[in-house]
XYZ file of N, CA, C and O in Angstrom:
620
model
N 0.859 -1.174 0.000
C 0.000 0.000 0.000
C 0.904 1.235 0.000
O 1.807 1.348 0.814
N 0.646 2.164 -0.898
C 1.515 3.330 -0.983
C 1.111 4.411 0.026
O 0.026 4.380 0.606
N 1.981 5.393 0.183
C 1.790 6.448 1.169
C 0.538 7.273 0.902
O -0.187 7.637 1.828
N 0.269 7.577 -0.354
C -0.908 8.379 -0.701
C -2.200 7.683 -0.276
O -3.123 8.316 0.242
N -2.267 6.373 -0.487
C -3.468 5.617 -0.081
C -3.614 5.578 1.430
O -4.725 5.668 1.957
N -2.499 5.431 2.122
C -2.531 5.403 3.586
C -3.012 6.747 4.112
O -3.877 6.809 4.993
N -2.467 7.838 3.565
C -2.884 9.171 3.995
C -4.358 9.416 3.677
O -5.101 9.960 4.483
N -4.801 8.973 2.516
C -6.195 9.134 2.107
C -7.128 8.380 3.061
O -8.118 8.930 3.538
N -6.797 7.123 3.350
C -7.595 6.327 4.279
C -7.553 6.940 5.679
O -8.581 7.040 6.360
N -6.368 7.352 6.107
C -6.215 7.965 7.430
C -7.018 9.242 7.557
O -7.647 9.500 8.591
N -7.007 10.047 6.489
C -7.755 11.305 6.517
C -9.259 11.050 6.562
O -9.985 11.741 7.282
N -9.722 10.075 5.792
C -11.159 9.749 5.826
C -11.566 9.263 7.210
O -12.589 9.668 7.752
N -10.766 8.385 7.762
C -11.050 7.852 9.090
C -10.996 8.957 10.135
O -11.890 9.069 10.980
N -9.954 9.786 10.079
C -9.810 10.888 11.036
C -10.977 11.858 10.931
O -11.491 12.338 11.943
N -11.425 12.136 9.718
C -12.527 13.058 9.506
C -13.822 12.519 10.121
O -14.549 13.252 10.792
N -14.095 11.251 9.918
C -15.309 10.637 10.477
C -15.226 10.588 12.005
O -16.173 10.970 12.701
N -14.093 10.161 12.532
C -13.930 10.058 13.990
C -14.060 11.440 14.639
O -14.802 11.615 15.612
N -13.348 12.415 14.094
C -13.404 13.763 14.651
C -14.804 14.362 14.484
O -15.300 15.062 15.377
N -15.461 14.061 13.374
C -16.835 14.519 13.177
C -17.765 13.967 14.237
O -18.584 14.700 14.805
N -17.645 12.700 14.513
C -18.472 12.065 15.551
C -18.181 12.678 16.914
O -19.103 12.959 17.694
N -16.913 12.923 17.204
C -16.535 13.527 18.488
C -17.171 14.903 18.638
O -17.752 15.219 19.678
N -17.072 15.726 17.589
C -17.678 17.057 17.651
C -19.198 16.964 17.768
O -19.814 17.754 18.501
N -19.824 16.033 17.056
C -21.276 15.886 17.144
C -21.703 15.444 18.541
O -22.680 15.966 19.093
N -20.981 14.487 19.127
C -21.301 14.055 20.493
C -21.162 15.206 21.477
O -22.015 15.396 22.354
N -20.082 15.976 21.339
C -19.872 17.114 22.239
C -20.984 18.143 22.072
O -21.517 18.667 23.057
N -21.344 18.433 20.820
C -22.389 19.431 20.558
C -23.734 18.994 21.116
O -24.406 19.762 21.830
N -24.145 17.766 20.795
C -25.461 17.306 21.239
C -25.537 17.195 22.754
O -26.587 17.464 23.341
N -24.445 16.805 23.397
C -24.481 16.704 24.851
C -24.614 18.091 25.489
O -25.264 18.236 26.513
N -24.013 19.099 24.866
C -24.145 20.464 25.391
C -25.521 21.042 25.067
O -26.157 21.668 25.920
N -25.969 20.862 23.827
C -27.271 21.390 23.410
C -28.389 20.767 24.245
O -29.362 21.432 24.584
N -28.231 19.507 24.607
C -29.234 18.807 25.404
C -29.377 19.351 26.810
O -30.398 19.138 27.456
N -28.357 20.066 27.299
C -28.413 20.616 28.651
C -27.569 21.886 28.728
O -26.499 21.908 29.336
N -28.054 22.944 28.088
C -27.317 24.216 28.067
C -27.070 24.799 29.467
O -25.990 25.320 29.721
N -28.045 24.705 30.400
C -27.762 25.226 31.746
C -26.586 24.508 32.424
O -25.776 25.151 33.091
N -26.486 23.201 32.241
C -25.364 22.469 32.831
C -24.040 22.872 32.169
O -23.011 22.993 32.841
N -24.070 23.098 30.852
C -22.868 23.550 30.156
C -22.465 24.931 30.657
O -21.286 25.186 30.920
N -23.446 25.821 30.844
C -23.134 27.147 31.358
C -22.547 27.061 32.760
O -21.589 27.763 33.083
N -23.084 26.161 33.580
C -22.553 25.992 34.941
C -21.121 25.480 34.905
O -20.277 25.931 35.678
N -20.810 24.560 33.990
C -19.437 24.050 33.914
C -18.469 25.145 33.473
O -17.337 25.195 33.933
N -18.935 26.058 32.617
C -18.093 27.195 32.214
C -17.888 28.129 33.407
O -16.775 28.588 33.666
N -18.978 28.403 34.145
C -18.872 29.269 35.314
C -17.965 28.658 36.372
O -17.142 29.356 36.973
N -18.096 27.345 36.608
C -17.284 26.667 37.613
C -15.801 26.690 37.256
O -14.952 26.769 38.139
N -15.497 26.603 35.958
C -14.100 26.639 35.533
C -13.501 28.005 35.856
O -12.335 28.095 36.247
N -14.280 29.059 35.660
C -13.877 30.383 36.093
C -12.809 31.089 35.281
O -12.197 32.018 35.780
N -12.537 30.662 34.054
C -11.529 31.401 33.315
C -12.067 32.316 32.238
O -11.300 32.934 31.536
N -13.355 32.445 32.115
C -13.917 33.384 31.142
C -14.603 34.522 31.882
O -15.260 34.297 32.897
N -14.471 35.739 31.371
C -15.250 36.831 31.962
C -16.737 36.523 31.830
O -17.155 35.858 30.879
N -17.517 36.993 32.767
C -18.944 36.675 32.806
C -19.654 37.058 31.514
O -20.523 36.330 31.041
N -19.288 38.167 30.885
C -19.980 38.613 29.675
C -19.717 37.685 28.499
O -20.508 37.628 27.569
N -18.611 36.932 28.539
C -18.297 36.005 27.444
C -18.967 34.646 27.675
O -19.230 33.920 26.730
N -19.267 34.317 28.910
C -19.842 33.008 29.221
C -21.120 32.742 28.435
O -21.296 31.672 27.860
N -22.016 33.723 28.402
C -23.278 33.550 27.674
C -23.066 33.352 26.191
O -23.740 32.532 25.549
N -22.116 34.085 25.632
C -21.794 33.945 24.213
C -21.223 32.555 23.959
O -21.592 31.886 22.992
N -20.324 32.114 24.833
C -19.697 30.798 24.669
C -20.724 29.678 24.754
O -20.654 28.702 24.003
N -21.697 29.829 25.654
C -22.736 28.807 25.811
C -23.520 28.631 24.521
O -23.907 27.515 24.162
N -23.746 29.715 23.805
C -24.490 29.636 22.551
C -23.594 29.301 21.362
O -23.992 28.562 20.469
N -22.394 29.832 21.354
C -21.509 29.696 20.204
C -20.826 28.330 20.119
O -20.795 27.716 19.050
N -20.295 27.849 21.212
C -19.496 26.608 21.184
C -20.301 25.404 20.697
O -19.864 24.702 19.777
N -21.485 25.122 21.259
C -22.224 23.955 20.745
C -22.605 24.087 19.274
O -22.549 23.112 18.520
N -22.976 25.287 18.852
C -23.327 25.498 17.446
C -22.131 25.289 16.530
O -22.248 24.668 15.465
N -20.980 25.790 16.952
C -19.764 25.605 16.166
C -19.361 24.133 16.126
O -18.999 23.609 15.068
N -19.456 23.460 17.272
C -19.147 22.025 17.300
C -20.089 21.237 16.391
O -19.654 20.315 15.699
N -21.355 21.602 16.392
C -22.328 20.924 15.540
C -21.985 21.126 14.066
O -21.946 20.165 13.289
N -21.717 22.357 13.677
C -21.366 22.648 12.278
C -20.077 21.934 11.871
O -20.009 21.328 10.788
N -19.075 21.969 12.728
C -17.818 21.293 12.419
C -18.018 19.784 12.338
O -17.447 19.128 11.468
N -18.827 19.238 13.237
C -19.088 17.799 13.213
C -19.739 17.363 11.918
O -19.335 16.373 11.307
N -20.738 18.110 11.472
C -21.423 17.782 10.214
C -20.454 17.895 9.042
O -20.381 17.007 8.183
N -19.698 18.997 8.991
C -18.759 19.197 7.880
C -17.655 18.141 7.863
O -17.268 17.661 6.796
N -17.146 17.778 9.039
C -16.111 16.740 9.092
C -16.678 15.386 8.686
O -16.048 14.642 7.931
N -17.856 15.070 9.199
C -18.457 13.771 8.908
C -18.789 13.621 7.431
O -18.615 12.552 6.850
N -19.252 14.702 6.808
C -19.617 14.650 5.390
C -18.459 15.042 4.474
O -18.589 14.984 3.262
N -17.376 15.477 5.065
C -16.165 15.933 4.346
C -16.480 17.124 3.436
O -15.946 17.245 2.344
N -17.326 18.004 3.924
C -17.673 19.234 3.217
C -16.561 20.253 3.466
O -16.251 20.555 4.612
N -15.926 20.744 2.415
C -14.812 21.698 2.507
C -13.814 21.269 3.585
O -13.625 21.941 4.589
N -13.160 20.127 3.392
C -12.327 19.554 4.448
C -11.162 20.431 4.889
O -10.814 20.442 6.072
N -10.573 21.166 3.982
C -9.423 21.992 4.352
C -9.843 23.092 5.327
O -9.230 23.265 6.383
N -10.890 23.826 4.985
C -11.357 24.904 5.834
C -11.937 24.372 7.139
O -11.730 24.955 8.207
N -12.658 23.280 7.049
C -13.228 22.676 8.250
C -12.127 22.224 9.195
O -12.216 22.441 10.407
N -11.071 21.621 8.651
C -9.950 21.173 9.485
C -9.269 22.359 10.153
O -8.893 22.282 11.335
N -9.125 23.460 9.441
C -8.506 24.655 10.025
C -9.339 25.170 11.194
O -8.812 25.452 12.278
N -10.653 25.276 10.986
C -11.536 25.742 12.064
C -11.540 24.768 13.244
O -11.512 25.180 14.401
N -11.587 23.477 12.945
C -11.591 22.469 14.011
C -10.289 22.529 14.807
O -10.312 22.488 16.043
N -9.166 22.652 14.104
C -7.884 22.723 14.817
C -7.794 24.005 15.639
O -7.245 23.996 16.742
N -8.366 25.104 15.133
C -8.387 26.339 15.917
C -9.160 26.170 17.205
O -8.704 26.572 18.287
N -10.345 25.573 17.113
C -11.156 25.336 18.311
C -10.457 24.364 19.254
O -10.441 24.566 20.473
N -9.846 23.337 18.692
C -9.120 22.371 19.525
C -7.914 23.010 20.204
O -7.571 22.649 21.338
N -7.262 23.961 19.535
C -6.154 24.684 20.170
C -6.647 25.506 21.357
O -5.969 25.589 22.391
N -7.836 26.100 21.225
C -8.429 26.828 22.352
C -8.686 25.863 23.501
O -8.329 26.131 24.654
N -9.301 24.710 23.190
C -9.567 23.713 24.230
C -8.271 23.206 24.855
O -8.194 22.998 26.070
N -7.269 23.010 24.041
C -5.968 22.550 24.527
C -5.370 23.582 25.481
O -4.894 23.235 26.564
N -5.404 24.839 25.069
C -4.882 25.908 25.919
C -5.629 26.009 27.237
O -5.023 26.167 28.296
N -6.962 25.896 27.171
C -7.754 25.934 28.400
C -7.447 24.743 29.301
O -7.407 24.864 30.522
N -7.219 23.578 28.684
C -6.875 22.394 29.463
C -5.529 22.542 30.165
O -5.379 22.178 31.334
N -4.562 23.079 29.464
C -3.238 23.305 30.063
C -3.351 24.325 31.190
O -2.835 24.111 32.291
N -4.045 25.437 30.904
C -4.226 26.472 31.925
C -4.938 25.905 33.160
O -4.522 26.157 34.293
N -5.991 25.120 32.944
C -6.736 24.517 34.058
C -5.824 23.673 34.933
O -5.882 23.745 36.160
N -4.989 22.865 34.309
C -4.085 22.019 35.079
C -3.054 22.837 35.829
O -2.700 22.504 36.966
N -2.572 23.892 35.217
C -1.559 24.719 35.871
C -2.098 25.451 37.092
O -1.358 25.700 38.045
N -3.392 25.786 37.071
C -3.978 26.467 38.238
C -4.611 25.482 39.224
O -5.200 25.882 40.209
N -4.486 24.183 38.940
C -4.968 23.169 39.868
C -6.401 22.727 39.674
O -6.947 21.990 40.486
N -7.040 23.147 38.602
C -8.416 22.727 38.309
C -8.341 21.500 37.396
O -8.339 21.613 36.188
N -8.271 20.320 37.996
C -8.033 19.096 37.230
C -9.243 18.180 37.143
O -9.127 17.043 36.705
N -10.409 18.675 37.530
C -11.577 17.798 37.586
C -12.193 17.500 36.230
O -13.059 16.659 36.117
N -11.772 18.183 35.207
C -12.318 17.922 33.881
C -13.230 19.045 33.427
O -13.620 19.920 34.190
N -13.583 18.986 32.163
C -14.341 20.086 31.552
C -15.817 19.759 31.380
O -16.588 20.630 31.006
N -16.220 18.541 31.613
C -17.605 18.131 31.357
C -17.993 18.388 29.907
O -19.111 18.797 29.609
N -17.056 18.148 28.999
C -17.294 18.395 27.575
C -18.305 17.421 27.000
O -19.040 17.754 26.087
N -18.310 16.213 27.504
C -19.202 15.181 26.998
C -20.108 14.754 28.137
O -19.657 14.205 29.123
N -21.372 15.029 27.991
C -22.342 14.695 29.037
C -22.937 13.310 28.796
O -24.100 13.081 29.055
N -22.140 12.412 28.277
C -22.627 11.064 28.020
C -22.072 10.140 29.098
O -21.008 10.378 29.660
N -22.803 9.095 29.366
C -22.346 8.138 30.378
C -21.186 7.319 29.829
O -21.275 6.757 28.742
N -20.125 7.294 30.588
C -18.954 6.521 30.201
C -18.471 5.731 31.409
O -18.734 6.113 32.548
N -17.748 4.644 31.166
C -17.183 3.912 32.292
C -16.220 4.802 33.074
O -15.636 5.732 32.519
N -16.053 4.524 34.336
C -15.188 5.329 35.193
C -13.788 5.466 34.609
O -13.206 6.543 34.639
N -13.246 4.405 34.036
C -11.883 4.462 33.525
C -11.763 5.364 32.295
O -10.667 5.737 31.907
N -12.896 5.738 31.688
C -12.871 6.641 30.537
C -13.091 8.100 30.900
O -12.960 8.967 30.063
N -13.439 8.362 32.144
C -13.693 9.729 32.578
C -12.353 10.404 32.847
O -11.772 10.265 33.913
N -11.905 11.138 31.864
C -10.586 11.731 31.929
C -10.568 12.981 32.791
O -11.516 13.763 32.803
N -9.460 13.142 33.497
C -9.232 14.341 34.291
C -7.768 14.732 34.151
O -6.952 13.975 33.631
N -7.467 15.912 34.621
C -6.082 16.366 34.663
C -5.410 16.425 33.300
O -6.013 16.820 32.303
N -4.171 15.996 33.286
C -3.365 16.065 32.064
C -3.837 15.089 30.995
O -3.482 15.223 29.821
N -4.651 14.104 31.360
C -5.193 13.183 30.362
C -6.120 13.915 29.386
O -6.219 13.565 28.214
N -6.800 14.960 29.875
C -7.651 15.766 28.994
C -6.791 16.474 27.958
O -7.138 16.553 26.782
N -5.638 16.976 28.402
C -4.709 17.643 27.485
C -4.207 16.639 26.448
O -4.166 16.939 25.246
N -3.863 15.442 26.894
C -3.390 14.406 25.960
C -4.478 14.056 24.947
O -4.197 13.918 23.748
N -5.707 13.934 25.411
C -6.821 13.639 24.513
C -6.971 14.737 23.462
O -7.147 14.462 22.275
N -6.864 15.982 23.881
C -7.001 17.087 22.939
C -5.849 17.132 21.939
O -6.036 17.542 20.801
N -4.655 16.707 22.347
C -3.541 16.579 21.397
C -3.867 15.530 20.336
O -3.580 15.723 19.154
N -4.481 14.430 20.741
C -4.870 13.380 19.785
C -5.909 13.935 18.816
O -5.815 13.735 17.603
N -6.903 14.661 19.337
C -7.920 15.260 18.467
C -7.285 16.250 17.499
O -7.648 16.304 16.323
N -6.322 17.029 17.992
C -5.625 17.992 17.138
C -4.854 17.274 16.033
O -4.841 17.716 14.878
N -4.245 16.148 16.368
C -3.518 15.356 15.369
C -4.469 14.820 14.300
O -4.129 14.808 13.110
N -5.658 14.405 14.702
C -6.658 13.957 13.728
C -7.018 15.092 12.768
O -7.121 14.893 11.559
N -7.201 16.278 13.313
C -7.486 17.438 12.478
C -6.341 17.738 11.519
O -6.570 18.097 10.354
N -5.114 17.568 11.976
C -3.943 17.808 11.122
C -3.895 16.819 9.964
O -3.535 17.188 8.839
N -4.260 15.569 10.216
C -4.283 14.561 9.143
C -5.315 14.948 8.083
O -5.039 14.877 6.883
N -6.488 15.390 8.526
C -7.524 15.823 7.581
C -7.011 17.017 6.771
O -7.156 17.056 5.542
N -6.402 17.971 7.441
C -5.882 19.156 6.758
C -4.785 18.799 5.755
O -4.780 19.299 4.625
N -3.862 17.936 6.161
C -2.752 17.576 5.263
C -3.251 16.901 3.994
O -2.783 17.200 2.897
N -4.216 16.012 4.131
C -4.753 15.336 2.950
C -5.515 16.309 2.056
O -5.375 16.287 0.840
N -6.311 17.180 2.668
C -7.055 18.167 1.881
C -6.103 19.140 1.195
O -6.335 19.543 0.053
N -5.029 19.502 1.861
C -4.039 20.409 1.273
C -3.295 19.731 0.136
O -2.976 20.361 -0.869
N -3.011 18.461 0.300
C -2.313 17.696 -0.731
C -3.136 17.665 -2.017
O -2.615 17.780 -3.119
N -4.424 17.535 -1.869
C -5.328 17.497 -3.013
C -5.737 18.902 -3.459
O -6.425 19.046 -4.449
N -5.335 19.928 -2.655
C -5.668 21.323 -2.929
C -7.178 21.531 -3.015
O -7.684 22.221 -3.887
N -7.886 20.912 -2.099
C -9.336 21.045 -2.018
C -9.623 22.325 -1.247
O -9.040 22.577 -0.206
N -10.498 23.158 -1.761
C -10.792 24.412 -1.085
C -12.280 24.718 -1.128
O -13.088 23.935 -1.599
N -12.612 25.921 -0.684
C -13.998 26.353 -0.641
C -14.608 26.240 -2.018
O -13.990 26.528 -3.024
N -15.845 25.804 -2.058
C -16.538 25.662 -3.325
C -16.464 24.263 -3.898
O -17.076 23.962 -4.909
N -15.723 23.387 -3.243
C -15.583 22.036 -3.773
C -16.735 21.149 -3.344
O -16.850 20.015 -3.781
N -17.595 21.671 -2.448
C -18.740 20.879 -1.980
C -18.277 19.679 -1.193
O -17.280 19.730 -0.511
N -19.013 18.602 -1.302
C -18.613 17.377 -0.633
C -17.472 16.783 -1.426
O -17.684 16.164 -2.471
N -16.293 16.988 -0.914
C -15.102 16.542 -1.660
C -14.940 15.040 -1.551
O -15.122 14.462 -0.494
N -14.622 14.435 -2.617
C -14.305 13.006 -2.648
C -12.796 12.882 -2.643
O -12.147 12.853 -3.660
N -12.264 12.891 -1.419
C -10.806 12.878 -1.266
C -10.257 11.517 -1.553
O -10.753 10.526 -1.165
């Protein structure tokens, strides 16, 4: 199997996986916006005036990114936006750990086994993995020079 095929398969897989992750995060937040707002307030790193905007903006952005990643709609631009959002989450995770807030972000309000409930630096590691998935999608889309207007790209 040649490198181009491996990258193509990896990018498709990464796009679907990351799309599902964003969709799960979005739906879990949309399903309980007051709980999401409380988790933002409890974290305490956003000014109060931004909290309300974040409560409305983040789930909507995650939903849009999840759909675009899952359907591979404009993969290059979607990967850039997803990596930007993931960099914000990564930065917040690092900052949280540095100030001693290691209980987690409550990003996913789905029931998971105890061993899957990440806290502390494991959240940062998880976000690095998500960022790497976004980079794979971006690299493949860039290799094919897929850009805005390409619709559902068949990478």
